[in-house]
Amino acid sequence: AFLSLFHQAQISNYAGARHSSTRYYSAAKNVTCRNCHRPGHLSKNCPTPKKVPPCCLCAGRDHLQHSCPARFCLNCCLPGHYFRECLEKAYWNKHCNRCDMQGHYADACPEIWRQYHLTTEPGPIQAGRCRPERSVSLYCYNCSRKGHLGYECPEKRMQGNMCPTSPFIYYYDDECDIRRRDKRLKRKVADLQEAGLLPEQAETPL
């Protein structure tokens, strides 16, 4: 009888409380340990050494999230460092000279990839027509009021950590613009790697 009560206490979540020793588990229950995956006891009473929890970013067991090589920055969206280590200004202090919106710089403007909406063949980017006329029945997705679009809304955003972007294309790049932006991005990558904030990338064969 003593061994039976002792076994029940071992598999209880609250071994010191008599009233809870058989509330959820009993000796007849098949209890499986989450640490060693063996039946008969809980992980808190497991004789096997505790397993290191996996990294929530890459699932590796030799490190945790703060030292993960796959970590990335929520400010510049580049891998290798966190927001607190980023060399750029905080995103709420950034202003784009291309679309005149806040939250990013011109080299990270969503308009860069949106400008290809009419380009279906290799060659120069196909420019679109001028911006369409504003409809009278405009409604804002942020405040649900009539008369303006969501990216123009002065009200507080539903998600405070996101800045709106314009749905229109203000400028279409030519070949010189693309080459200049490519050079700027390469310089930025070199600066980040020199500062230790971006891991070295092995060149992929062509």
GROMACS .gro file of N, CA, C and O in nm, residues 43-164:
model
  488
   43SER      N    1   0.764   1.480  -1.641
   43SER     CA    2   0.895   1.535  -1.674
   43SER      C    3   0.962   1.600  -1.553
   43SER      O    4   1.084   1.602  -1.544
   44LYS      N    5   0.883   1.650  -1.457
   44LYS     CA    6   0.942   1.713  -1.338
   44LYS      C    7   1.014   1.611  -1.250
   44LYS      O    8   1.102   1.646  -1.173
   45ASN      N    9   0.976   1.482  -1.261
   45ASN     CA   10   1.039   1.377  -1.181
   45ASN      C   11   1.128   1.286  -1.265
   45ASN      O   12   1.166   1.179  -1.220
   46CYS      N   13   1.159   1.330  -1.386
   46CYS     CA   14   1.235   1.245  -1.478
   46CYS      C   15   1.381   1.233  -1.432
   46CYS      O   16   1.447   1.334  -1.403
   47PRO      N   17   1.434   1.110  -1.425
   47PRO     CA   18   1.575   1.093  -1.387
   47PRO      C   19   1.672   1.128  -1.499
   47PRO      O   20   1.791   1.149  -1.474
   48THR      N   21   1.623   1.135  -1.621
   48THR     CA   22   1.708   1.170  -1.734
   48THR      C   23   1.737   1.320  -1.732
   48THR      O   24   1.649   1.400  -1.700
   49PRO      N   25   1.859   1.362  -1.765
   49PRO     CA   26   1.889   1.507  -1.769
   49PRO      C   27   1.793   1.582  -1.860
   49PRO      O   28   1.750   1.531  -1.964
   50LYS      N   29   1.759   1.702  -1.819
   50LYS     CA   30   1.663   1.782  -1.895
   50LYS      C   31   1.719   1.815  -2.034
   50LYS      O   32   1.835   1.851  -2.049
   51LYS      N   33   1.632   1.804  -2.134
   51LYS     CA   34   1.672   1.838  -2.270
   51LYS      C   35   1.677   1.990  -2.287
   51LYS      O   36   1.596   2.063  -2.230
   52VAL      N   37   1.771   2.034  -2.368
   52VAL     CA   38   1.779   2.177  -2.399
   52VAL      C   39   1.665   2.212  -2.493
   52VAL      O   40   1.644   2.144  -2.594
   53PRO      N   41   1.587   2.315  -2.463
   53PRO     CA   42   1.475   2.351  -2.552
   53PRO      C   43   1.526   2.394  -2.689
   53PRO      O   44   1.633   2.456  -2.699
   54PRO      N   45   1.454   2.363  -2.794
   54PRO     CA   46   1.500   2.401  -2.928
   54PRO      C   47   1.484   2.551  -2.952
   54PRO      O   48   1.403   2.618  -2.890
   55CYS      N   49   1.563   2.602  -3.045
   55CYS     CA   50   1.553   2.741  -3.086
   55CYS      C   51   1.421   2.761  -3.160
   55CYS      O   52   1.385   2.683  -3.248
   56CYS      N   53   1.349   2.866  -3.126
   56CYS     CA   54   1.219   2.890  -3.188
   56CYS      C   55   1.230   2.943  -3.330
   56CYS      O   56   1.129   2.954  -3.400
   57LEU      N   57   1.351   2.978  -3.376
   57LEU     CA   58   1.368   3.028  -3.512
   57LEU      C   59   1.409   2.919  -3.610
   57LEU      O   60   1.360   2.914  -3.722
   58CYS      N   61   1.502   2.830  -3.568
   58CYS     CA   62   1.552   2.729  -3.661
   58CYS      C   63   1.537   2.587  -3.608
   58CYS      O   64   1.575   2.493  -3.677
   59ALA      N   65   1.487   2.571  -3.485
   59ALA     CA   66   1.465   2.441  -3.422
   59ALA      C   67   1.595   2.370  -3.383
   59ALA      O   68   1.593   2.253  -3.347
   60GLY      N   69   1.708   2.439  -3.391
   60GLY     CA   70   1.833   2.379  -3.347
   60GLY      C   71   1.840   2.369  -3.195
   60GLY      O   72   1.781   2.451  -3.123
   61ARG      N   73   1.914   2.271  -3.144
   61ARG     CA   74   1.921   2.249  -2.999
   61ARG      C   75   2.056   2.291  -2.940
   61ARG      O   76   2.080   2.269  -2.822
   62ASP      N   77   2.143   2.350  -3.019
   62ASP     CA   78   2.272   2.391  -2.967
   62ASP      C   79   2.276   2.540  -2.932
   62ASP      O   80   2.381   2.593  -2.897
   63HIS      N   81   2.162   2.608  -2.942
   63HIS     CA   82   2.157   2.749  -2.909
   63HIS      C   83   2.011   2.789  -2.889
   63HIS      O   84   1.920   2.711  -2.918
   64LEU      N   85   1.990   2.911  -2.840
   64LEU     CA   86   1.856   2.966  -2.825
   64LEU      C   87   1.837   3.082  -2.922
   64LEU      O   88   1.927   3.117  -2.998
   65GLN      N   89   1.720   3.145  -2.915
   65GLN     CA   90   1.683   3.246  -3.014
   65GLN      C   91   1.781   3.363  -3.018
   65GLN      O   92   1.816   3.412  -3.125
   66HIS      N   93   1.828   3.409  -2.901
   66HIS     CA   94   1.910   3.530  -2.897
   66HIS      C   95   2.045   3.512  -2.965
   66HIS      O   96   2.108   3.609  -3.006
   67SER      N   97   2.092   3.387  -2.980
   67SER     CA   98   2.220   3.362  -3.046
   67SER      C   99   2.204   3.283  -3.175
   67SER      O  100   2.301   3.226  -3.225
   68CYS      N  101   2.084   3.280  -3.229
   68CYS     CA  102   2.058   3.201  -3.350
   68CYS      C  103   2.123   3.266  -3.472
   68CYS      O  104   2.108   3.386  -3.494
   69PRO      N  105   2.195   3.189  -3.553
   69PRO     CA  106   2.252   3.247  -3.676
   69PRO      C  107   2.146   3.286  -3.778
   69PRO      O  108   2.175   3.360  -3.872
   70ALA      N  109   2.023   3.237  -3.761
   70ALA     CA  110   1.915   3.269  -3.854
   70ALA      C  111   1.831   3.387  -3.806
   70ALA      O  112   1.726   3.414  -3.865
   71ARG      N  113   1.874   3.457  -3.702
   71ARG     CA  114   1.796   3.570  -3.652
   71ARG      C  115   1.793   3.682  -3.756
   71ARG      O  116   1.883   3.693  -3.839
   72PHE      N  117   1.691   3.765  -3.750
   72PHE     CA  118   1.679   3.874  -3.846
   72PHE      C  119   1.625   3.998  -3.776
   72PHE      O  120   1.566   3.990  -3.668
   73CYS      N  121   1.646   4.110  -3.839
   73CYS     CA  122   1.611   4.240  -3.782
   73CYS      C  123   1.472   4.281  -3.830
   73CYS      O  124   1.442   4.277  -3.949
   74LEU      N  125   1.388   4.323  -3.737
   74LEU     CA  126   1.254   4.370  -3.772
   74LEU      C  127   1.254   4.515  -3.821
   74LEU      O  128   1.151   4.566  -3.862
   75ASN      N  129   1.370   4.579  -3.817
   75ASN     CA  130   1.379   4.717  -3.862
   75ASN      C  131   1.421   4.726  -4.009
   75ASN      O  132   1.357   4.794  -4.088
   76CYS      N  133   1.527   4.654  -4.045
   76CYS     CA  134   1.574   4.656  -4.184
   76CYS      C  135   1.544   4.527  -4.258
   76CYS      O  136   1.572   4.517  -4.378
   77CYS      N  137   1.489   4.427  -4.186
   77CYS     CA  138   1.449   4.299  -4.246
   77CYS      C  139   1.566   4.220  -4.303
   77CYS      O  140   1.548   4.138  -4.393
   78LEU      N  141   1.686   4.244  -4.252
   78LEU     CA  142   1.803   4.169  -4.295
   78LEU      C  143   1.842   4.069  -4.187
   78LEU      O  144   1.820   4.093  -4.068
   79PRO      N  145   1.901   3.955  -4.227
   79PRO     CA  146   1.940   3.855  -4.127
   79PRO      C  147   2.070   3.892  -4.058
   79PRO      O  148   2.143   3.981  -4.102
   80GLY      N  149   2.098   3.823  -3.948
   80GLY     CA  150   2.227   3.837  -3.882
   80GLY      C  151   2.229   3.924  -3.759
   80GLY      O  152   2.327   3.924  -3.685
   81HIS      N  153   2.124   4.001  -3.732
   81HIS     CA  154   2.123   4.086  -3.614
   81HIS      C  155   1.979   4.117  -3.575
   81HIS      O  156   1.885   4.086  -3.649
   82TYR      N  157   1.964   4.180  -3.459
   82TYR     CA  158   1.832   4.217  -3.409
   82TYR      C  159   1.812   4.368  -3.420
   82TYR      O  160   1.904   4.444  -3.451
   83PHE      N  161   1.690   4.410  -3.390
   83PHE     CA  162   1.652   4.551  -3.398
   83PHE      C  163   1.746   4.638  -3.314
   83PHE      O  164   1.792   4.743  -3.358
   84ARG      N  165   1.776   4.595  -3.192
   84ARG     CA  166   1.858   4.677  -3.102
   84ARG      C  167   2.001   4.694  -3.152
   84ARG      O  168   2.072   4.784  -3.108
   85GLU      N  169   2.045   4.608  -3.245
   85GLU     CA  170   2.180   4.616  -3.299
   85GLU      C  171   2.185   4.685  -3.435
   85GLU      O  172   2.293   4.705  -3.490
   86CYS      N  173   2.070   4.720  -3.489
   86CYS     CA  174   2.063   4.771  -3.626
   86CYS      C  175   2.129   4.908  -3.637
   86CYS      O  176   2.116   4.993  -3.548
   87LEU      N  177   2.199   4.930  -3.749
   87LEU     CA  178   2.266   5.057  -3.772
   87LEU      C  179   2.172   5.162  -3.829
   87LEU      O  180   2.205   5.281  -3.826
   88GLU      N  181   2.057   5.120  -3.879
   88GLU     CA  182   1.964   5.215  -3.938
   88GLU      C  183   1.877   5.280  -3.830
   88GLU      O  184   1.865   5.231  -3.718
   89LYS      N  185   1.814   5.390  -3.869
   89LYS     CA  186   1.717   5.453  -3.781
   89LYS      C  187   1.598   5.360  -3.760
   89LYS      O  188   1.573   5.272  -3.841
   90ALA      N  189   1.527   5.383  -3.651
   90ALA     CA  190   1.404   5.307  -3.630
   90ALA      C  191   1.306   5.335  -3.743
   90ALA      O  192   1.303   5.446  -3.797
   91TYR      N  193   1.227   5.235  -3.779
   91TYR     CA  194   1.144   5.248  -3.899
   91TYR      C  195   1.046   5.364  -3.890
   91TYR      O  196   1.008   5.422  -3.992
   92TRP      N  197   1.003   5.402  -3.769
   92TRP     CA  198   0.908   5.513  -3.758
   92TRP      C  199   0.975   5.648  -3.783
   92TRP      O  200   0.908   5.749  -3.796
   93ASN      N  201   1.108   5.651  -3.790
   93ASN     CA  202   1.180   5.775  -3.821
   93ASN      C  203   1.231   5.778  -3.965
   93ASN      O  204   1.301   5.873  -4.003
   94LYS      N  205   1.196   5.678  -4.043
   94LYS     CA  206   1.241   5.674  -4.182
   94LYS      C  207   1.139   5.743  -4.273
   94LYS      O  208   1.019   5.735  -4.250
   95HIS      N  209   1.190   5.808  -4.376
   95HIS     CA  210   1.102   5.874  -4.473
   95HIS      C  211   1.153   5.843  -4.613
   95HIS      O  212   1.271   5.860  -4.643
   96CYS      N  213   1.064   5.795  -4.697
   96CYS     CA  214   1.100   5.755  -4.833
   96CYS      C  215   1.091   5.874  -4.927
   96CYS      O  216   0.987   5.940  -4.936
   97ASN      N  217   1.201   5.900  -4.999
   97ASN     CA  218   1.202   6.009  -5.097
   97ASN      C  219   1.139   5.969  -5.229
   97ASN      O  220   1.128   6.051  -5.319
   98ARG      N  221   1.099   5.844  -5.238
   98ARG     CA  222   1.040   5.796  -5.363
   98ARG      C  223   0.888   5.805  -5.361
   98ARG      O  224   0.827   5.861  -5.451
   99CYS      N  225   0.826   5.750  -5.257
   99CYS     CA  226   0.679   5.750  -5.249
   99CYS      C  227   0.627   5.848  -5.145
   99CYS      O  228   0.506   5.861  -5.127
  100ASP      N  229   0.718   5.915  -5.073
  100ASP     CA  230   0.683   6.017  -4.974
  100ASP      C  231   0.606   5.959  -4.856
  100ASP      O  232   0.525   6.027  -4.794
  101MET      N  233   0.632   5.832  -4.823
  101MET     CA  234   0.567   5.769  -4.709
  101MET      C  235   0.670   5.741  -4.600
  101MET      O  236   0.791   5.739  -4.625
  102GLN      N  237   0.622   5.720  -4.479
  102GLN     CA  238   0.709   5.689  -4.367
  102GLN      C  239   0.720   5.538  -4.348
  102GLN      O  240   0.635   5.462  -4.393
  103GLY      N  241   0.828   5.498  -4.280
  103GLY     CA  242   0.845   5.357  -4.246
  103GLY      C  243   0.956   5.286  -4.321
  103GLY      O  244   0.993   5.174  -4.286
  104HIS      N  245   1.012   5.349  -4.424
  104HIS     CA  246   1.118   5.285  -4.502
  104HIS      C  247   1.194   5.391  -4.580
  104HIS      O  248   1.151   5.506  -4.590
  105TYR      N  249   1.309   5.350  -4.633
  105TYR     CA  250   1.386   5.435  -4.722
  105TYR      C  251   1.358   5.398  -4.867
  105TYR      O  252   1.294   5.297  -4.896
  106ALA      N  253   1.410   5.480  -4.958
  106ALA     CA  254   1.379   5.462  -5.100
  106ALA      C  255   1.428   5.328  -5.154
  106ALA      O  256   1.363   5.267  -5.238
  107ASP      N  257   1.543   5.280  -5.104
  107ASP     CA  258   1.596   5.153  -5.155
  107ASP      C  259   1.519   5.032  -5.104
  107ASP      O  260   1.544   4.920  -5.149
  108ALA      N  261   1.428   5.052  -5.010
  108ALA     CA  262   1.343   4.943  -4.961
  108ALA      C  263   1.196   4.972  -4.988
  108ALA      O  264   1.109   4.912  -4.925
  109CYS      N  265   1.169   5.061  -5.080
  109CYS     CA  266   1.032   5.102  -5.109
  109CYS      C  267   0.955   4.989  -5.178
  109CYS      O  268   1.006   4.927  -5.272
  110PRO      N  269   0.832   4.962  -5.136
  110PRO     CA  270   0.751   4.860  -5.205
  110PRO      C  271   0.726   4.893  -5.351
  110PRO      O  272   0.695   4.805  -5.432
  111GLU      N  273   0.743   5.019  -5.388
  111GLU     CA  274   0.722   5.059  -5.526
  111GLU      C  275   0.825   4.996  -5.620
  111GLU      O  276   0.800   4.983  -5.740
  112ILE      N  277   0.940   4.954  -5.566
  112ILE     CA  278   1.045   4.896  -5.650
  112ILE      C  279   0.994   4.770  -5.718
  112ILE      O  280   1.019   4.747  -5.837
  113TRP      N  281   0.923   4.684  -5.644
  113TRP     CA  282   0.871   4.563  -5.709
  113TRP      C  283   0.731   4.585  -5.767
  113TRP      O  284   0.691   4.515  -5.860
  114ARG      N  285   0.658   4.684  -5.717
  114ARG     CA  286   0.526   4.710  -5.772
  114ARG      C  287   0.533   4.769  -5.913
  114ARG      O  288   0.439   4.756  -5.991
  115GLN      N  289   0.645   4.833  -5.946
  115GLN     CA  290   0.655   4.898  -6.076
  115GLN      C  291   0.661   4.798  -6.192
  115GLN      O  292   0.651   4.837  -6.308
  116TYR      N  293   0.676   4.670  -6.160
  116TYR     CA  294   0.680   4.568  -6.265
  116TYR      C  295   0.542   4.512  -6.297
  116TYR      O  296   0.532   4.408  -6.362
  117HIS      N  297   0.437   4.578  -6.253
  117HIS     CA  298   0.303   4.521  -6.269
  117HIS      C  299   0.260   4.511  -6.415
  117HIS      O  300   0.169   4.434  -6.448
  118LEU      N  301   0.323   4.586  -6.504
  118LEU     CA  302   0.288   4.579  -6.647
  118LEU      C  303   0.398   4.513  -6.731
  118LEU      O  304   0.379   4.492  -6.850
  119THR      N  305   0.511   4.482  -6.669
  119THR     CA  306   0.625   4.426  -6.743
  119THR      C  307   0.614   4.275  -6.747
  119THR      O  308   0.617   4.208  -6.644
  120THR      N  309   0.600   4.221  -6.866
  120THR     CA  310   0.584   4.076  -6.883
  120THR      C  311   0.696   4.013  -6.965
  120THR      O  312   0.699   3.892  -6.980
  121GLU      N  313   0.787   4.095  -7.018
  121GLU     CA  314   0.896   4.043  -7.099
  121GLU      C  315   1.027   4.108  -7.056
  121GLU      O  316   1.027   4.218  -6.998
  122PRO      N  317   1.141   4.042  -7.081
  122PRO     CA  318   1.270   4.103  -7.048
  122PRO      C  319   1.289   4.234  -7.123
  122PRO      O  320   1.244   4.251  -7.236
  123GLY      N  321   1.356   4.327  -7.055
  123GLY     CA  322   1.378   4.457  -7.117
  123GLY      C  323   1.341   4.569  -7.022
  123GLY      O  324   1.328   4.549  -6.900
  124PRO      N  325   1.324   4.688  -7.075
  124PRO     CA  326   1.289   4.803  -6.990
  124PRO      C  327   1.156   4.783  -6.920
  124PRO      O  328   1.068   4.709  -6.966
  125ILE      N  329   1.141   4.850  -6.808
  125ILE     CA  330   1.016   4.844  -6.732
  125ILE      C  331   0.907   4.919  -6.807
  125ILE      O  332   0.927   5.032  -6.853
  126GLN      N  333   0.792   4.855  -6.821
  126GLN     CA  334   0.680   4.918  -6.889
  126GLN      C  335   0.608   5.012  -6.792
  126GLN      O  336   0.554   4.969  -6.690
  127ALA      N  337   0.611   5.139  -6.825
  127ALA     CA  338   0.547   5.238  -6.738
  127ALA      C  339   0.397   5.240  -6.760
  127ALA      O  340   0.348   5.218  -6.872
  128GLY      N  341   0.325   5.266  -6.654
  128GLY     CA  342   0.180   5.274  -6.663
  128GLY      C  343   0.133   5.415  -6.691
  128GLY      O  344   0.213   5.509  -6.705
  129ARG      N  345   0.006   5.431  -6.698
  129ARG     CA  346  -0.052   5.562  -6.720
  129ARG      C  347  -0.050   5.643  -6.590
  129ARG      O  348  -0.006   5.596  -6.486
  130CYS      N  349  -0.100   5.763  -6.599
  130CYS     CA  350  -0.106   5.847  -6.481
  130CYS      C  351  -0.204   5.788  -6.380
  130CYS      O  352  -0.285   5.700  -6.412
  131ARG      N  353  -0.199   5.836  -6.259
  131ARG     CA  354  -0.284   5.783  -6.153
  131ARG      C  355  -0.432   5.801  -6.188
  131ARG      O  356  -0.472   5.904  -6.243
  132PRO      N  357  -0.514   5.700  -6.158
  132PRO     CA  358  -0.657   5.711  -6.191
  132PRO      C  359  -0.725   5.820  -6.109
  132PRO      O  360  -0.679   5.858  -6.002
  133GLU      N  361  -0.834   5.868  -6.163
  133GLU     CA  362  -0.909   5.972  -6.093
  133GLU      C  363  -0.970   5.914  -5.965
  133GLU      O  364  -1.009   5.798  -5.959
  134ARG      N  365  -0.977   5.999  -5.865
  134ARG     CA  366  -1.029   5.955  -5.736
  134ARG      C  367  -1.180   5.939  -5.743
  134ARG      O  368  -1.252   6.025  -5.794
  135SER      N  369  -1.226   5.829  -5.692
  135SER     CA  370  -1.369   5.803  -5.689
  135SER      C  371  -1.435   5.883  -5.576
  135SER      O  372  -1.372   5.913  -5.475
  136VAL      N  373  -1.560   5.917  -5.597
  136VAL     CA  374  -1.632   5.993  -5.495
  136VAL      C  375  -1.659   5.907  -5.372
  136VAL      O  376  -1.656   5.954  -5.259
  137SER      N  377  -1.684   5.780  -5.394
  137SER     CA  378  -1.719   5.690  -5.283
  137SER      C  379  -1.595   5.618  -5.232
  137SER      O  380  -1.579   5.497  -5.250
  138LEU      N  381  -1.504   5.694  -5.173
  138LEU     CA  382  -1.383   5.636  -5.114
  138LEU      C  383  -1.409   5.604  -4.967
  138LEU      O  384  -1.469   5.684  -4.895
  139TYR      N  385  -1.361   5.489  -4.924
  139TYR     CA  386  -1.373   5.452  -4.784
  139TYR      C  387  -1.237   5.404  -4.733
  139TYR      O  388  -1.163   5.336  -4.803
  140CYS      N  389  -1.207   5.441  -4.611
  140CYS     CA  390  -1.078   5.410  -4.551
  140CYS      C  391  -1.083   5.275  -4.481
  140CYS      O  392  -1.176   5.247  -4.405
  141TYR      N  393  -0.982   5.190  -4.505
  141TYR     CA  394  -0.978   5.060  -4.439
  141TYR      C  395  -0.933   5.070  -4.294
  141TYR      O  396  -0.947   4.975  -4.217
  142ASN      N  397  -0.881   5.186  -4.255
  142ASN     CA  398  -0.830   5.202  -4.118
  142ASN      C  399  -0.937   5.255  -4.023
  142ASN      O  400  -0.955   5.202  -3.913
  143CYS      N  401  -1.009   5.359  -4.064
  143CYS     CA  402  -1.110   5.419  -3.976
  143CYS      C  403  -1.252   5.400  -4.027
  143CYS      O  404  -1.348   5.441  -3.960
  144SER      N  405  -1.268   5.342  -4.147
  144SER     CA  406  -1.400   5.313  -4.207
  144SER      C  407  -1.478   5.439  -4.244
  144SER      O  408  -1.598   5.431  -4.269
  145ARG      N  409  -1.412   5.552  -4.249
  145ARG     CA  410  -1.481   5.675  -4.287
  145ARG      C  411  -1.470   5.700  -4.437
  145ARG      O  412  -1.382   5.648  -4.504
  146LYS      N  413  -1.559   5.784  -4.485
  146LYS     CA  414  -1.566   5.813  -4.628
  146LYS      C  415  -1.482   5.935  -4.662
  146LYS      O  416  -1.470   6.028  -4.583
  147GLY      N  417  -1.422   5.932  -4.781
  147GLY     CA  418  -1.354   6.051  -4.831
  147GLY      C  419  -1.204   6.039  -4.848
  147GLY      O  420  -1.142   6.129  -4.904
  148HIS      N  421  -1.143   5.933  -4.799
  148HIS     CA  422  -0.999   5.917  -4.815
  148HIS      C  423  -0.964   5.769  -4.814
  148HIS      O  424  -1.046   5.684  -4.777
  149LEU      N  425  -0.841   5.739  -4.854
  149LEU     CA  426  -0.793   5.601  -4.856
  149LEU      C  427  -0.715   5.570  -4.729
  149LEU      O  428  -0.677   5.661  -4.654
  150GLY      N  429  -0.689   5.443  -4.709
  150GLY     CA  430  -0.625   5.400  -4.585
  150GLY      C  431  -0.487   5.456  -4.563
  150GLY      O  432  -0.450   5.490  -4.451
  151TYR      N  433  -0.407   5.466  -4.670
  151TYR     CA  434  -0.270   5.515  -4.652
  151TYR      C  435  -0.266   5.665  -4.621
  151TYR      O  436  -0.163   5.716  -4.577
  152GLU      N  437  -0.377   5.736  -4.644
  152GLU     CA  438  -0.385   5.879  -4.614
  152GLU      C  439  -0.445   5.907  -4.477
  152GLU      O  440  -0.451   6.022  -4.434
  153CYS      N  441  -0.490   5.804  -4.408
  153CYS     CA  442  -0.566   5.822  -4.285
  153CYS      C  443  -0.481   5.882  -4.174
  153CYS      O  444  -0.371   5.832  -4.145
  154PRO      N  445  -0.529   5.989  -4.109
  154PRO     CA  446  -0.453   6.049  -3.999
  154PRO      C  447  -0.477   5.981  -3.865
  154PRO      O  448  -0.408   6.012  -3.767
  155GLU      N  449  -0.575   5.890  -3.860
  155GLU     CA  450  -0.606   5.824  -3.734
  155GLU      C  451  -0.498   5.722  -3.698
  155GLU      O  452  -0.419   5.679  -3.782
  156LYS      N  453  -0.497   5.683  -3.573
  156LYS     CA  454  -0.402   5.583  -3.525
  156LYS      C  455  -0.425   5.451  -3.597
  156LYS      O  456  -0.538   5.411  -3.621
  157ARG      N  457  -0.317   5.385  -3.630
  157ARG     CA  458  -0.326   5.260  -3.704
  157ARG      C  459  -0.378   5.146  -3.617
  157ARG      O  460  -0.355   5.143  -3.496
  158MET      N  461  -0.448   5.053  -3.681
  158MET     CA  462  -0.497   4.936  -3.610
  158MET      C  463  -0.380   4.855  -3.555
  158MET      O  464  -0.387   4.800  -3.446
  159GLN      N  465  -0.273   4.849  -3.631
  159GLN     CA  466  -0.150   4.785  -3.586
  159GLN      C  467  -0.043   4.892  -3.578
  159GLN      O  468   0.005   4.943  -3.680
  160GLY      N  469  -0.006   4.927  -3.456
  160GLY     CA  470   0.083   5.040  -3.436
  160GLY      C  471   0.223   5.020  -3.486
  160GLY      O  472   0.297   5.116  -3.505
  161ASN      N  473   0.266   4.895  -3.508
  161ASN     CA  474   0.403   4.871  -3.553
  161ASN      C  475   0.414   4.861  -3.705
  161ASN      O  476   0.516   4.818  -3.756
  162MET      N  477   0.311   4.901  -3.776
  162MET     CA  478   0.314   4.895  -3.922
  162MET      C  479   0.283   5.033  -3.979
  162MET      O  480   0.191   5.101  -3.934
  163CYS      N  481   0.361   5.072  -4.078
  163CYS     CA  482   0.339   5.200  -4.146
  163CYS      C  483   0.271   5.172  -4.280
  163CYS      O  484   0.304   5.076  -4.349
  164PRO      N  485   0.176   5.256  -4.320
  164PRO     CA  486   0.106   5.233  -4.447
  164PRO      C  487   0.195   5.264  -4.566
  164PRO      O  488   0.294   5.337  -4.556
   0.00000   0.00000   0.00000
